[in-house]
């Protein structure tokens, strides 16, 4: 078999990425799945250079692994600070002038910075969520003229869905970069 016809190497998951216990309660299950998906995105970015992490999928898309991490930083901030805790710190990367600013990367954007911001938002999300019960409604609004309130349970479920969808994108991006696939 030639090198060109060999199947890509399988990318085995790291030891610190595991599914939640099958018998835990609802909150532990939701938190466990959210952590699983957070760790999956980090894993898909491991062992790549900044240039590889900035590599967009295919034109005209600007989607890249670093862009996904920056996007999830703003998503974590939106749901766990703004909507849940009522603490509107503004966006990290998004703006009215550039609503896709999370995906618009330059040579100056680094993995070190993107990862640090993302981890800081995750830490704040954990702290804020710990103050609420699953049925508690958030203190803030998603949009200024919207009076809807979201429960912590709804936010957890939405965040699991958000990460799962983007982890599918991350799988394809990673495979395009170096052929690695995984579970």
mmCIF file with all atom_site columns, C-alpha atoms in Angstrom:
data_model
loop_
_atom_site.group_PDB
_atom_site.id
_atom_site.type_symbol
_atom_site.label_atom_id
_atom_site.label_alt_id
_atom_site.label_comp_id
_atom_site.label_asym_id
_atom_site.label_entity_id
_atom_site.label_seq_id
_atom_site.pdbx_PDB_ins_code
_atom_site.Cartn_x
_atom_site.Cartn_y
_atom_site.Cartn_z
_atom_site.occupancy
_atom_site.B_iso_or_equiv
_atom_site.pdbx_formal_charge
_atom_site.auth_seq_id
_atom_site.auth_comp_id
_atom_site.auth_asym_id
_atom_site.auth_atom_id
_atom_site.pdbx_PDB_model_num
ATOM 1   C CA . UNK A 1 1   ? 0.000   0.000  0.000  1.00 0.00 ? 1   UNK A CA 1
ATOM 2   C CA . UNK A 1 2   ? 1.385   3.436  -0.906 1.00 0.00 ? 2   UNK A CA 1
ATOM 3   C CA . UNK A 1 3   ? 1.412   6.383  1.450  1.00 0.00 ? 3   UNK A CA 1
ATOM 4   C CA . UNK A 1 4   ? -1.266  8.077  -0.651 1.00 0.00 ? 4   UNK A CA 1
ATOM 5   C CA . UNK A 1 5   ? -3.681  5.152  -0.303 1.00 0.00 ? 5   UNK A CA 1
ATOM 6   C CA . UNK A 1 6   ? -3.257  4.608  3.419  1.00 0.00 ? 6   UNK A CA 1
ATOM 7   C CA . UNK A 1 7   ? -6.143  5.577  5.649  1.00 0.00 ? 7   UNK A CA 1
ATOM 8   C CA . UNK A 1 8   ? -5.518  8.559  7.935  1.00 0.00 ? 8   UNK A CA 1
ATOM 9   C CA . UNK A 1 9   ? -4.298  7.761  11.428 1.00 0.00 ? 9   UNK A CA 1
ATOM 10  C CA . UNK A 1 10  ? -7.042  7.623  14.005 1.00 0.00 ? 10  UNK A CA 1
ATOM 11  C CA . UNK A 1 11  ? -6.784  10.283 16.659 1.00 0.00 ? 11  UNK A CA 1
ATOM 12  C CA . UNK A 1 12  ? -7.483  8.602  20.008 1.00 0.00 ? 12  UNK A CA 1
ATOM 13  C CA . UNK A 1 13  ? -9.130  10.712 22.667 1.00 0.00 ? 13  UNK A CA 1
ATOM 14  C CA . UNK A 1 14  ? -7.056  11.896 25.633 1.00 0.00 ? 14  UNK A CA 1
ATOM 15  C CA . UNK A 1 15  ? -7.508  10.276 29.030 1.00 0.00 ? 15  UNK A CA 1
ATOM 16  C CA . UNK A 1 16  ? -9.148  13.393 30.518 1.00 0.00 ? 16  UNK A CA 1
ATOM 17  C CA . UNK A 1 17  ? -12.018 13.293 28.005 1.00 0.00 ? 17  UNK A CA 1
ATOM 18  C CA . UNK A 1 18  ? -14.699 10.862 29.074 1.00 0.00 ? 18  UNK A CA 1
ATOM 19  C CA . UNK A 1 19  ? -18.459 10.497 28.993 1.00 0.00 ? 19  UNK A CA 1
ATOM 20  C CA . UNK A 1 20  ? -20.355 11.181 32.212 1.00 0.00 ? 20  UNK A CA 1
ATOM 21  C CA . UNK A 1 21  ? -21.162 8.274  34.473 1.00 0.00 ? 21  UNK A CA 1
ATOM 22  C CA . UNK A 1 22  ? -24.261 6.436  33.294 1.00 0.00 ? 22  UNK A CA 1
ATOM 23  C CA . UNK A 1 23  ? -26.081 6.710  36.636 1.00 0.00 ? 23  UNK A CA 1
ATOM 24  C CA . UNK A 1 24  ? -25.449 10.256 37.861 1.00 0.00 ? 24  UNK A CA 1
ATOM 25  C CA . UNK A 1 25  ? -28.252 12.723 38.490 1.00 0.00 ? 25  UNK A CA 1
ATOM 26  C CA . UNK A 1 26  ? -29.529 15.217 35.960 1.00 0.00 ? 26  UNK A CA 1
ATOM 27  C CA . UNK A 1 27  ? -27.287 18.138 36.862 1.00 0.00 ? 27  UNK A CA 1
ATOM 28  C CA . UNK A 1 28  ? -24.142 16.035 36.961 1.00 0.00 ? 28  UNK A CA 1
ATOM 29  C CA . UNK A 1 29  ? -25.170 14.500 33.629 1.00 0.00 ? 29  UNK A CA 1
ATOM 30  C CA . UNK A 1 30  ? -25.690 17.891 31.970 1.00 0.00 ? 30  UNK A CA 1
ATOM 31  C CA . UNK A 1 31  ? -22.463 19.299 33.392 1.00 0.00 ? 31  UNK A CA 1
ATOM 32  C CA . UNK A 1 32  ? -20.608 16.131 32.427 1.00 0.00 ? 32  UNK A CA 1
ATOM 33  C CA . UNK A 1 33  ? -21.761 16.247 28.811 1.00 0.00 ? 33  UNK A CA 1
ATOM 34  C CA . UNK A 1 34  ? -20.930 19.936 28.555 1.00 0.00 ? 34  UNK A CA 1
ATOM 35  C CA . UNK A 1 35  ? -17.413 19.264 29.884 1.00 0.00 ? 35  UNK A CA 1
ATOM 36  C CA . UNK A 1 36  ? -17.062 16.334 27.487 1.00 0.00 ? 36  UNK A CA 1
ATOM 37  C CA . UNK A 1 37  ? -17.840 18.576 24.528 1.00 0.00 ? 37  UNK A CA 1
ATOM 38  C CA . UNK A 1 38  ? -15.605 21.398 25.752 1.00 0.00 ? 38  UNK A CA 1
ATOM 39  C CA . UNK A 1 39  ? -12.745 18.914 26.047 1.00 0.00 ? 39  UNK A CA 1
ATOM 40  C CA . UNK A 1 40  ? -13.528 17.480 22.604 1.00 0.00 ? 40  UNK A CA 1
ATOM 41  C CA . UNK A 1 41  ? -13.061 20.887 20.973 1.00 0.00 ? 41  UNK A CA 1
ATOM 42  C CA . UNK A 1 42  ? -9.771  21.411 22.819 1.00 0.00 ? 42  UNK A CA 1
ATOM 43  C CA . UNK A 1 43  ? -8.607  17.954 21.725 1.00 0.00 ? 43  UNK A CA 1
ATOM 44  C CA . UNK A 1 44  ? -9.376  18.702 18.070 1.00 0.00 ? 44  UNK A CA 1
ATOM 45  C CA . UNK A 1 45  ? -7.014  21.687 18.339 1.00 0.00 ? 45  UNK A CA 1
ATOM 46  C CA . UNK A 1 46  ? -4.132  19.885 20.060 1.00 0.00 ? 46  UNK A CA 1
ATOM 47  C CA . UNK A 1 47  ? -0.696  19.588 18.463 1.00 0.00 ? 47  UNK A CA 1
ATOM 48  C CA . UNK A 1 48  ? -1.368  22.107 15.686 1.00 0.00 ? 48  UNK A CA 1
ATOM 49  C CA . UNK A 1 49  ? 0.488   25.301 14.841 1.00 0.00 ? 49  UNK A CA 1
ATOM 50  C CA . UNK A 1 50  ? -1.150  28.712 14.936 1.00 0.00 ? 50  UNK A CA 1
ATOM 51  C CA . UNK A 1 51  ? -1.104  28.708 11.142 1.00 0.00 ? 51  UNK A CA 1
ATOM 52  C CA . UNK A 1 52  ? -2.929  25.364 11.017 1.00 0.00 ? 52  UNK A CA 1
ATOM 53  C CA . UNK A 1 53  ? -5.439  26.534 13.626 1.00 0.00 ? 53  UNK A CA 1
ATOM 54  C CA . UNK A 1 54  ? -6.147  29.638 11.507 1.00 0.00 ? 54  UNK A CA 1
ATOM 55  C CA . UNK A 1 55  ? -6.640  27.549 8.338  1.00 0.00 ? 55  UNK A CA 1
ATOM 56  C CA . UNK A 1 56  ? -10.146 28.092 6.963  1.00 0.00 ? 56  UNK A CA 1
ATOM 57  C CA . UNK A 1 57  ? -12.161 25.130 5.720  1.00 0.00 ? 57  UNK A CA 1
ATOM 58  C CA . UNK A 1 58  ? -12.948 25.964 2.095  1.00 0.00 ? 58  UNK A CA 1
ATOM 59  C CA . UNK A 1 59  ? -13.787 29.229 0.356  1.00 0.00 ? 59  UNK A CA 1
ATOM 60  C CA . UNK A 1 60  ? -15.880 31.211 0.880  1.00 0.00 ? 60  UNK A CA 1
ATOM 61  C CA . UNK A 1 61  ? -16.072 30.051 4.519  1.00 0.00 ? 61  UNK A CA 1
ATOM 62  C CA . UNK A 1 62  ? -13.881 31.689 7.175  1.00 0.00 ? 62  UNK A CA 1
ATOM 63  C CA . UNK A 1 63  ? -14.456 28.754 9.554  1.00 0.00 ? 63  UNK A CA 1
ATOM 64  C CA . UNK A 1 64  ? -11.274 27.534 11.280 1.00 0.00 ? 64  UNK A CA 1
ATOM 65  C CA . UNK A 1 65  ? -10.457 25.693 14.477 1.00 0.00 ? 65  UNK A CA 1
ATOM 66  C CA . UNK A 1 66  ? -9.190  28.864 16.161 1.00 0.00 ? 66  UNK A CA 1
ATOM 67  C CA . UNK A 1 67  ? -12.298 30.663 14.931 1.00 0.00 ? 67  UNK A CA 1
ATOM 68  C CA . UNK A 1 68  ? -14.492 27.972 16.507 1.00 0.00 ? 68  UNK A CA 1
ATOM 69  C CA . UNK A 1 69  ? -12.716 28.398 19.854 1.00 0.00 ? 69  UNK A CA 1
ATOM 70  C CA . UNK A 1 70  ? -13.133 32.181 19.654 1.00 0.00 ? 70  UNK A CA 1
ATOM 71  C CA . UNK A 1 71  ? -16.792 31.693 18.721 1.00 0.00 ? 71  UNK A CA 1
ATOM 72  C CA . UNK A 1 72  ? -17.353 29.435 21.731 1.00 0.00 ? 72  UNK A CA 1
ATOM 73  C CA . UNK A 1 73  ? -15.691 32.035 23.977 1.00 0.00 ? 73  UNK A CA 1
ATOM 74  C CA . UNK A 1 74  ? -18.366 34.539 22.985 1.00 0.00 ? 74  UNK A CA 1
ATOM 75  C CA . UNK A 1 75  ? -21.100 31.890 23.277 1.00 0.00 ? 75  UNK A CA 1
ATOM 76  C CA . UNK A 1 76  ? -19.955 30.934 26.802 1.00 0.00 ? 76  UNK A CA 1
ATOM 77  C CA . UNK A 1 77  ? -19.901 34.633 27.709 1.00 0.00 ? 77  UNK A CA 1
ATOM 78  C CA . UNK A 1 78  ? -23.330 35.266 26.232 1.00 0.00 ? 78  UNK A CA 1
ATOM 79  C CA . UNK A 1 79  ? -25.164 32.440 27.982 1.00 0.00 ? 79  UNK A CA 1
ATOM 80  C CA . UNK A 1 80  ? -23.391 32.172 31.323 1.00 0.00 ? 80  UNK A CA 1
ATOM 81  C CA . UNK A 1 81  ? -22.550 35.827 31.983 1.00 0.00 ? 81  UNK A CA 1
ATOM 82  C CA . UNK A 1 82  ? -25.132 37.872 30.114 1.00 0.00 ? 82  UNK A CA 1
ATOM 83  C CA . UNK A 1 83  ? -28.215 35.639 30.142 1.00 0.00 ? 83  UNK A CA 1
ATOM 84  C CA . UNK A 1 84  ? -27.695 33.591 33.313 1.00 0.00 ? 84  UNK A CA 1
ATOM 85  C CA . UNK A 1 85  ? -25.919 36.034 35.648 1.00 0.00 ? 85  UNK A CA 1
ATOM 86  C CA . UNK A 1 86  ? -27.189 39.308 34.165 1.00 0.00 ? 86  UNK A CA 1
ATOM 87  C CA . UNK A 1 87  ? -23.586 40.482 33.723 1.00 0.00 ? 87  UNK A CA 1
ATOM 88  C CA . UNK A 1 88  ? -23.306 41.998 30.245 1.00 0.00 ? 88  UNK A CA 1
ATOM 89  C CA . UNK A 1 89  ? -19.577 42.462 29.695 1.00 0.00 ? 89  UNK A CA 1
ATOM 90  C CA . UNK A 1 90  ? -20.048 42.958 25.951 1.00 0.00 ? 90  UNK A CA 1
ATOM 91  C CA . UNK A 1 91  ? -18.639 40.704 23.295 1.00 0.00 ? 91  UNK A CA 1
ATOM 92  C CA . UNK A 1 92  ? -15.061 39.559 23.087 1.00 0.00 ? 92  UNK A CA 1
ATOM 93  C CA . UNK A 1 93  ? -14.784 39.214 19.316 1.00 0.00 ? 93  UNK A CA 1
ATOM 94  C CA . UNK A 1 94  ? -18.190 40.070 17.864 1.00 0.00 ? 94  UNK A CA 1
ATOM 95  C CA . UNK A 1 95  ? -19.255 43.630 17.132 1.00 0.00 ? 95  UNK A CA 1
ATOM 96  C CA . UNK A 1 96  ? -22.012 45.445 15.260 1.00 0.00 ? 96  UNK A CA 1
ATOM 97  C CA . UNK A 1 97  ? -19.424 46.328 12.614 1.00 0.00 ? 97  UNK A CA 1
ATOM 98  C CA . UNK A 1 98  ? -18.148 42.727 12.385 1.00 0.00 ? 98  UNK A CA 1
ATOM 99  C CA . UNK A 1 99  ? -20.703 40.187 13.671 1.00 0.00 ? 99  UNK A CA 1
ATOM 100 C CA . UNK A 1 100 ? -18.371 37.400 12.525 1.00 0.00 ? 100 UNK A CA 1
ATOM 101 C CA . UNK A 1 101 ? -15.300 38.890 14.203 1.00 0.00 ? 101 UNK A CA 1
ATOM 102 C CA . UNK A 1 102 ? -14.711 35.604 16.006 1.00 0.00 ? 102 UNK A CA 1
ATOM 103 C CA . UNK A 1 103 ? -14.009 33.963 12.640 1.00 0.00 ? 103 UNK A CA 1
ATOM 104 C CA . UNK A 1 104 ? -12.046 36.802 11.059 1.00 0.00 ? 104 UNK A CA 1
ATOM 105 C CA . UNK A 1 105 ? -8.490  35.965 12.022 1.00 0.00 ? 105 UNK A CA 1
ATOM 106 C CA . UNK A 1 106 ? -5.215  37.707 11.289 1.00 0.00 ? 106 UNK A CA 1
ATOM 107 C CA . UNK A 1 107 ? -1.594  36.609 11.593 1.00 0.00 ? 107 UNK A CA 1
ATOM 108 C CA . UNK A 1 108 ? -1.547  38.385 14.975 1.00 0.00 ? 108 UNK A CA 1
ATOM 109 C CA . UNK A 1 109 ? -4.186  36.035 16.422 1.00 0.00 ? 109 UNK A CA 1
ATOM 110 C CA . UNK A 1 110 ? -2.582  33.232 18.424 1.00 0.00 ? 110 UNK A CA 1
ATOM 111 C CA . UNK A 1 111 ? -3.757  29.962 19.897 1.00 0.00 ? 111 UNK A CA 1
ATOM 112 C CA . UNK A 1 112 ? -2.263  30.929 23.243 1.00 0.00 ? 112 UNK A CA 1
ATOM 113 C CA . UNK A 1 113 ? -4.477  34.015 23.446 1.00 0.00 ? 113 UNK A CA 1
ATOM 114 C CA . UNK A 1 114 ? -7.617  32.353 22.043 1.00 0.00 ? 114 UNK A CA 1
ATOM 115 C CA . UNK A 1 115 ? -7.250  29.368 24.371 1.00 0.00 ? 115 UNK A CA 1
ATOM 116 C CA . UNK A 1 116 ? -6.649  31.563 27.445 1.00 0.00 ? 116 UNK A CA 1
ATOM 117 C CA . UNK A 1 117 ? -9.745  33.663 26.730 1.00 0.00 ? 117 UNK A CA 1
ATOM 118 C CA . UNK A 1 118 ? -11.855 30.550 26.136 1.00 0.00 ? 118 UNK A CA 1
ATOM 119 C CA . UNK A 1 119 ? -10.679 28.895 29.356 1.00 0.00 ? 119 UNK A CA 1
ATOM 120 C CA . UNK A 1 120 ? -11.356 32.091 31.325 1.00 0.00 ? 120 UNK A CA 1
ATOM 121 C CA . UNK A 1 121 ? -14.922 32.189 29.987 1.00 0.00 ? 121 UNK A CA 1
ATOM 122 C CA . UNK A 1 122 ? -15.406 28.512 30.846 1.00 0.00 ? 122 UNK A CA 1
ATOM 123 C CA . UNK A 1 123 ? -14.156 29.143 34.393 1.00 0.00 ? 123 UNK A CA 1
ATOM 124 C CA . UNK A 1 124 ? -16.595 32.054 34.760 1.00 0.00 ? 124 UNK A CA 1
ATOM 125 C CA . UNK A 1 125 ? -19.388 29.907 33.331 1.00 0.00 ? 125 UNK A CA 1
ATOM 126 C CA . UNK A 1 126 ? -18.746 27.207 35.940 1.00 0.00 ? 126 UNK A CA 1
ATOM 127 C CA . UNK A 1 127 ? -18.689 29.764 38.761 1.00 0.00 ? 127 UNK A CA 1
ATOM 128 C CA . UNK A 1 128 ? -21.878 31.462 37.589 1.00 0.00 ? 128 UNK A CA 1
ATOM 129 C CA . UNK A 1 129 ? -23.731 28.182 37.023 1.00 0.00 ? 129 UNK A CA 1
ATOM 130 C CA . UNK A 1 130 ? -22.833 26.951 40.522 1.00 0.00 ? 130 UNK A CA 1
ATOM 131 C CA . UNK A 1 131 ? -24.970 29.779 41.964 1.00 0.00 ? 131 UNK A CA 1
ATOM 132 C CA . UNK A 1 132 ? -28.155 28.522 40.255 1.00 0.00 ? 132 UNK A CA 1
ATOM 133 C CA . UNK A 1 133 ? -30.414 25.478 40.434 1.00 0.00 ? 133 UNK A CA 1
ATOM 134 C CA . UNK A 1 134 ? -31.473 23.842 37.157 1.00 0.00 ? 134 UNK A CA 1
ATOM 135 C CA . UNK A 1 135 ? -34.958 25.398 37.247 1.00 0.00 ? 135 UNK A CA 1
ATOM 136 C CA . UNK A 1 136 ? -33.719 28.877 38.184 1.00 0.00 ? 136 UNK A CA 1
ATOM 137 C CA . UNK A 1 137 ? -34.234 31.516 35.522 1.00 0.00 ? 137 UNK A CA 1
ATOM 138 C CA . UNK A 1 138 ? -31.368 33.671 34.379 1.00 0.00 ? 138 UNK A CA 1
ATOM 139 C CA . UNK A 1 139 ? -31.108 37.263 35.556 1.00 0.00 ? 139 UNK A CA 1
ATOM 140 C CA . UNK A 1 140 ? -30.387 38.773 32.150 1.00 0.00 ? 140 UNK A CA 1
ATOM 141 C CA . UNK A 1 141 ? -31.839 38.971 28.678 1.00 0.00 ? 141 UNK A CA 1
ATOM 142 C CA . UNK A 1 142 ? -30.511 37.457 25.500 1.00 0.00 ? 142 UNK A CA 1
ATOM 143 C CA . UNK A 1 143 ? -31.549 40.491 23.441 1.00 0.00 ? 143 UNK A CA 1
ATOM 144 C CA . UNK A 1 144 ? -32.484 43.991 24.649 1.00 0.00 ? 144 UNK A CA 1
ATOM 145 C CA . UNK A 1 145 ? -36.144 43.910 23.589 1.00 0.00 ? 145 UNK A CA 1
ATOM 146 C CA . UNK A 1 146 ? -36.738 40.289 24.513 1.00 0.00 ? 146 UNK A CA 1
ATOM 147 C CA . UNK A 1 147 ? -38.278 39.536 27.901 1.00 0.00 ? 147 UNK A CA 1
ATOM 148 C CA . UNK A 1 148 ? -37.764 35.762 27.710 1.00 0.00 ? 148 UNK A CA 1
ATOM 149 C CA . UNK A 1 149 ? -35.870 34.203 30.583 1.00 0.00 ? 149 UNK A CA 1
ATOM 150 C CA . UNK A 1 150 ? -33.932 30.959 30.270 1.00 0.00 ? 150 UNK A CA 1
ATOM 151 C CA . UNK A 1 151 ? -33.488 28.305 32.937 1.00 0.00 ? 151 UNK A CA 1
ATOM 152 C CA . UNK A 1 152 ? -30.046 26.928 33.710 1.00 0.00 ? 152 UNK A CA 1
ATOM 153 C CA . UNK A 1 153 ? -31.316 23.547 32.446 1.00 0.00 ? 153 UNK A CA 1
ATOM 154 C CA . UNK A 1 154 ? -32.188 25.118 29.072 1.00 0.00 ? 154 UNK A CA 1
ATOM 155 C CA . UNK A 1 155 ? -28.795 26.846 28.900 1.00 0.00 ? 155 UNK A CA 1
ATOM 156 C CA . UNK A 1 156 ? -26.921 23.619 29.649 1.00 0.00 ? 156 UNK A CA 1
ATOM 157 C CA . UNK A 1 157 ? -28.927 21.744 27.017 1.00 0.00 ? 157 UNK A CA 1
ATOM 158 C CA . UNK A 1 158 ? -28.369 24.482 24.446 1.00 0.00 ? 158 UNK A CA 1
ATOM 159 C CA . UNK A 1 159 ? -24.629 24.626 25.172 1.00 0.00 ? 159 UNK A CA 1
ATOM 160 C CA . UNK A 1 160 ? -24.307 20.850 24.740 1.00 0.00 ? 160 UNK A CA 1
ATOM 161 C CA . UNK A 1 161 ? -26.066 21.174 21.373 1.00 0.00 ? 161 UNK A CA 1
ATOM 162 C CA . UNK A 1 162 ? -23.891 24.149 20.380 1.00 0.00 ? 162 UNK A CA 1
ATOM 163 C CA . UNK A 1 163 ? -20.644 22.352 21.179 1.00 0.00 ? 163 UNK A CA 1
ATOM 164 C CA . UNK A 1 164 ? -21.794 19.083 19.580 1.00 0.00 ? 164 UNK A CA 1
ATOM 165 C CA . UNK A 1 165 ? -22.653 20.865 16.323 1.00 0.00 ? 165 UNK A CA 1
ATOM 166 C CA . UNK A 1 166 ? -19.353 22.735 16.238 1.00 0.00 ? 166 UNK A CA 1
ATOM 167 C CA . UNK A 1 167 ? -17.385 19.627 17.206 1.00 0.00 ? 167 UNK A CA 1
ATOM 168 C CA . UNK A 1 168 ? -18.685 18.099 13.976 1.00 0.00 ? 168 UNK A CA 1
ATOM 169 C CA . UNK A 1 169 ? -17.207 21.084 12.154 1.00 0.00 ? 169 UNK A CA 1
ATOM 170 C CA . UNK A 1 170 ? -13.981 20.642 14.114 1.00 0.00 ? 170 UNK A CA 1
ATOM 171 C CA . UNK A 1 171 ? -13.755 16.989 13.024 1.00 0.00 ? 171 UNK A CA 1
ATOM 172 C CA . UNK A 1 172 ? -13.887 18.006 9.373  1.00 0.00 ? 172 UNK A CA 1
ATOM 173 C CA . UNK A 1 173 ? -11.453 20.893 9.835  1.00 0.00 ? 173 UNK A CA 1
ATOM 174 C CA . UNK A 1 174 ? -8.947  18.689 11.633 1.00 0.00 ? 174 UNK A CA 1
ATOM 175 C CA . UNK A 1 175 ? -9.203  15.962 9.014  1.00 0.00 ? 175 UNK A CA 1
ATOM 176 C CA . UNK A 1 176 ? -8.579  18.532 6.276  1.00 0.00 ? 176 UNK A CA 1
ATOM 177 C CA . UNK A 1 177 ? -5.500  19.904 8.075  1.00 0.00 ? 177 UNK A CA 1
ATOM 178 C CA . UNK A 1 178 ? -3.634  16.696 8.821  1.00 0.00 ? 178 UNK A CA 1
ATOM 179 C CA . UNK A 1 179 ? -5.906  13.744 8.088  1.00 0.00 ? 179 UNK A CA 1
ATOM 180 C CA . UNK A 1 180 ? -6.511  12.904 11.756 1.00 0.00 ? 180 UNK A CA 1
ATOM 181 C CA . UNK A 1 181 ? -9.917  11.651 12.699 1.00 0.00 ? 181 UNK A CA 1
ATOM 182 C CA . UNK A 1 182 ? -11.251 10.463 15.982 1.00 0.00 ? 182 UNK A CA 1
ATOM 183 C CA . UNK A 1 183 ? -14.082 9.315  18.100 1.00 0.00 ? 183 UNK A CA 1
#
